[in-house]
Amino acid sequence: MAKEPAWLLAARAKLGTREAAGAANNPTILGWAARLGAKVLGMVYNADSVPWCGLFVAACVTEAGLTPPSIAVRAKSWATWGQNLRADRLSPGAILVFERPGGGHVGLYVGEDDRAYHVLGGNQGDRVSVTRIEKARCVARRWPAGRPVILGPVRMTAIAGVPLSRNEA
């Protein structure tokens, strides 16, 4: 079996990273922003209370040697990045972009069940986690241009009691 793409391995290494409570900031999250800089992110990012799902995905793809989209901190900037990937061709590591109240959300595909994609992302409950997001909310499925899709869809069966996410902010 082929191994997972480097950007997904980078994301898995960040599982559990959390925002700092109150006015404090997690230096790890701010470190990702400092390494990427305002030119990549499209803004000066200086507080982990600012939505950081796009920052998380940008940090992961950059660690894998890929270039994120301009204004990478905006989730919907990822909707045109790379190449389109049909729903029946999804593979672990695919970039998924979702609609949500107040904006968008972006994360990495790790699997799916009948109703939801299982998404490894940042700023999901104020941490890096895997959550279930309704498929109907997905507005884009992307893959790095020029990179072969190395795996295929992953069927998740152990979902009893795992709620659907309603708002990832």
Short mmCIF file of C-alpha atoms in Angstrom, two decimals, residues 16-131:
data_model
loop_
_atom_site.label_atom_id
_atom_site.label_comp_id
_atom_site.label_asym_id
_atom_site.label_seq_id
_atom_site.Cartn_x
_atom_site.Cartn_y
_atom_site.Cartn_z
CA GLY A 16 -3.82 17.98 19.54
CA THR A 17 -2.26 21.43 19.08
CA ARG A 18 -4.66 23.83 20.84
CA GLU A 19 -5.32 27.54 21.00
CA ALA A 20 -4.19 29.17 24.21
CA ALA A 21 -6.93 30.16 26.64
CA GLY A 22 -8.07 33.78 26.95
CA ALA A 23 -5.82 36.53 25.65
CA ALA A 24 -2.76 34.27 25.50
CA ASN A 25 -1.54 32.77 22.22
CA ASN A 26 -0.08 29.34 21.47
CA PRO A 27 3.51 29.97 20.32
CA THR A 28 3.34 26.91 18.03
CA ILE A 29 0.44 28.36 16.02
CA LEU A 30 2.06 31.80 15.92
CA GLY A 31 5.29 30.09 14.84
CA TRP A 32 3.53 28.62 11.79
CA ALA A 33 2.35 32.13 10.91
CA ALA A 34 5.81 33.64 11.42
CA ARG A 35 7.44 31.03 9.15
CA LEU A 36 4.85 31.60 6.40
CA GLY A 37 4.74 35.39 6.75
CA ALA A 38 2.23 38.01 5.70
CA LYS A 39 3.05 37.61 2.00
CA VAL A 40 1.81 33.98 1.99
CA LEU A 41 -0.99 34.41 4.50
CA GLY A 42 -2.28 37.68 3.05
CA MET A 43 -2.25 39.36 6.44
CA VAL A 44 -0.19 39.86 9.57
CA TYR A 45 -1.33 36.97 11.74
CA ASN A 46 -0.69 37.67 15.42
CA ALA A 47 -3.40 35.96 17.52
CA ASP A 48 -4.65 32.38 17.62
CA SER A 49 -8.15 33.75 18.21
CA VAL A 50 -8.19 34.67 14.47
CA PRO A 51 -9.51 31.71 12.43
CA TRP A 52 -6.52 29.53 11.61
CA CYS A 53 -7.74 26.56 9.53
CA GLY A 54 -6.12 28.03 6.39
CA LEU A 55 -2.94 28.77 8.33
CA PHE A 56 -2.83 25.13 9.47
CA VAL A 57 -3.24 23.73 5.92
CA ALA A 58 -0.66 26.23 4.58
CA ALA A 59 1.85 25.14 7.24
CA CYS A 60 1.34 21.48 6.31
CA VAL A 61 1.63 21.87 2.54
CA THR A 62 4.63 24.19 2.91
CA GLU A 63 6.41 21.59 5.06
CA ALA A 64 5.84 19.17 2.18
CA GLY A 65 7.50 21.54 -0.29
CA LEU A 66 4.29 22.82 -1.88
CA THR A 67 3.25 26.45 -2.40
CA PRO A 68 -0.06 27.46 -0.80
CA PRO A 69 -2.51 29.81 -2.54
CA SER A 70 -2.30 33.56 -2.12
CA ILE A 71 -4.14 34.71 0.98
CA ALA A 72 -3.72 31.19 2.38
CA VAL A 73 -5.24 32.14 5.73
CA ARG A 74 -8.67 32.43 4.01
CA ALA A 75 -10.31 29.01 3.79
CA LYS A 76 -12.02 29.76 0.50
CA SER A 77 -8.68 30.67 -1.13
CA TRP A 78 -8.05 26.92 -1.20
CA ALA A 79 -11.11 26.31 -3.43
CA THR A 80 -9.10 27.03 -6.59
CA TRP A 81 -5.68 25.76 -5.43
CA GLY A 82 -4.13 22.81 -7.21
CA GLN A 83 -6.43 20.69 -9.33
CA ASN A 84 -10.02 19.60 -8.91
CA LEU A 85 -10.61 16.12 -7.50
CA ARG A 86 -13.90 14.33 -8.07
CA ALA A 87 -15.70 13.05 -4.98
CA ASP A 88 -15.27 9.43 -6.11
CA ARG A 89 -11.49 9.95 -6.44
CA LEU A 90 -10.82 11.39 -2.99
CA SER A 91 -7.66 10.26 -1.30
CA PRO A 92 -6.20 10.89 2.15
CA GLY A 93 -4.64 14.34 2.09
CA ALA A 94 -7.12 15.90 -0.35
CA ILE A 95 -7.87 19.51 0.54
CA LEU A 96 -11.58 19.98 1.29
CA VAL A 97 -13.23 23.40 1.44
CA PHE A 98 -16.56 23.85 3.22
CA GLU A 99 -19.22 26.52 3.66
CA ARG A 100 -19.99 27.42 7.27
CA PRO A 101 -21.92 30.17 9.03
CA GLY A 102 -19.82 33.32 8.69
CA GLY A 103 -17.38 32.01 6.08
CA GLY A 104 -15.54 28.88 5.10
CA HIS A 105 -13.43 26.07 6.48
CA VAL A 106 -10.56 24.06 5.01
CA GLY A 107 -8.99 20.79 6.11
CA LEU A 108 -7.60 17.48 4.91
CA TYR A 109 -9.61 14.41 3.95
CA VAL A 110 -8.84 11.30 6.00
CA GLY A 111 -12.01 9.33 5.22
CA GLU A 112 -15.78 9.40 4.89
CA ASP A 113 -19.02 7.76 5.88
CA ASP A 114 -22.38 7.96 4.10
CA ARG A 115 -23.14 11.45 5.39
CA ALA A 116 -19.85 13.13 6.26
CA TYR A 117 -16.22 13.62 5.40
CA HIS A 118 -13.76 12.97 8.20
CA VAL A 119 -11.50 16.01 8.19
CA LEU A 120 -8.15 16.58 9.87
CA GLY A 121 -7.99 20.30 10.34
CA GLY A 122 -6.93 23.21 12.47
CA ASN A 123 -9.31 25.42 14.43
CA GLN A 124 -11.79 22.58 14.84
CA GLY A 125 -12.97 23.07 18.40
CA ASP A 126 -9.98 25.44 18.87
CA ARG A 127 -7.52 22.62 18.19
CA VAL A 128 -6.08 20.36 15.49
CA SER A 129 -8.44 17.41 15.37
CA VAL A 130 -10.39 15.05 13.14
CA THR A 131 -14.06 15.91 12.87
#
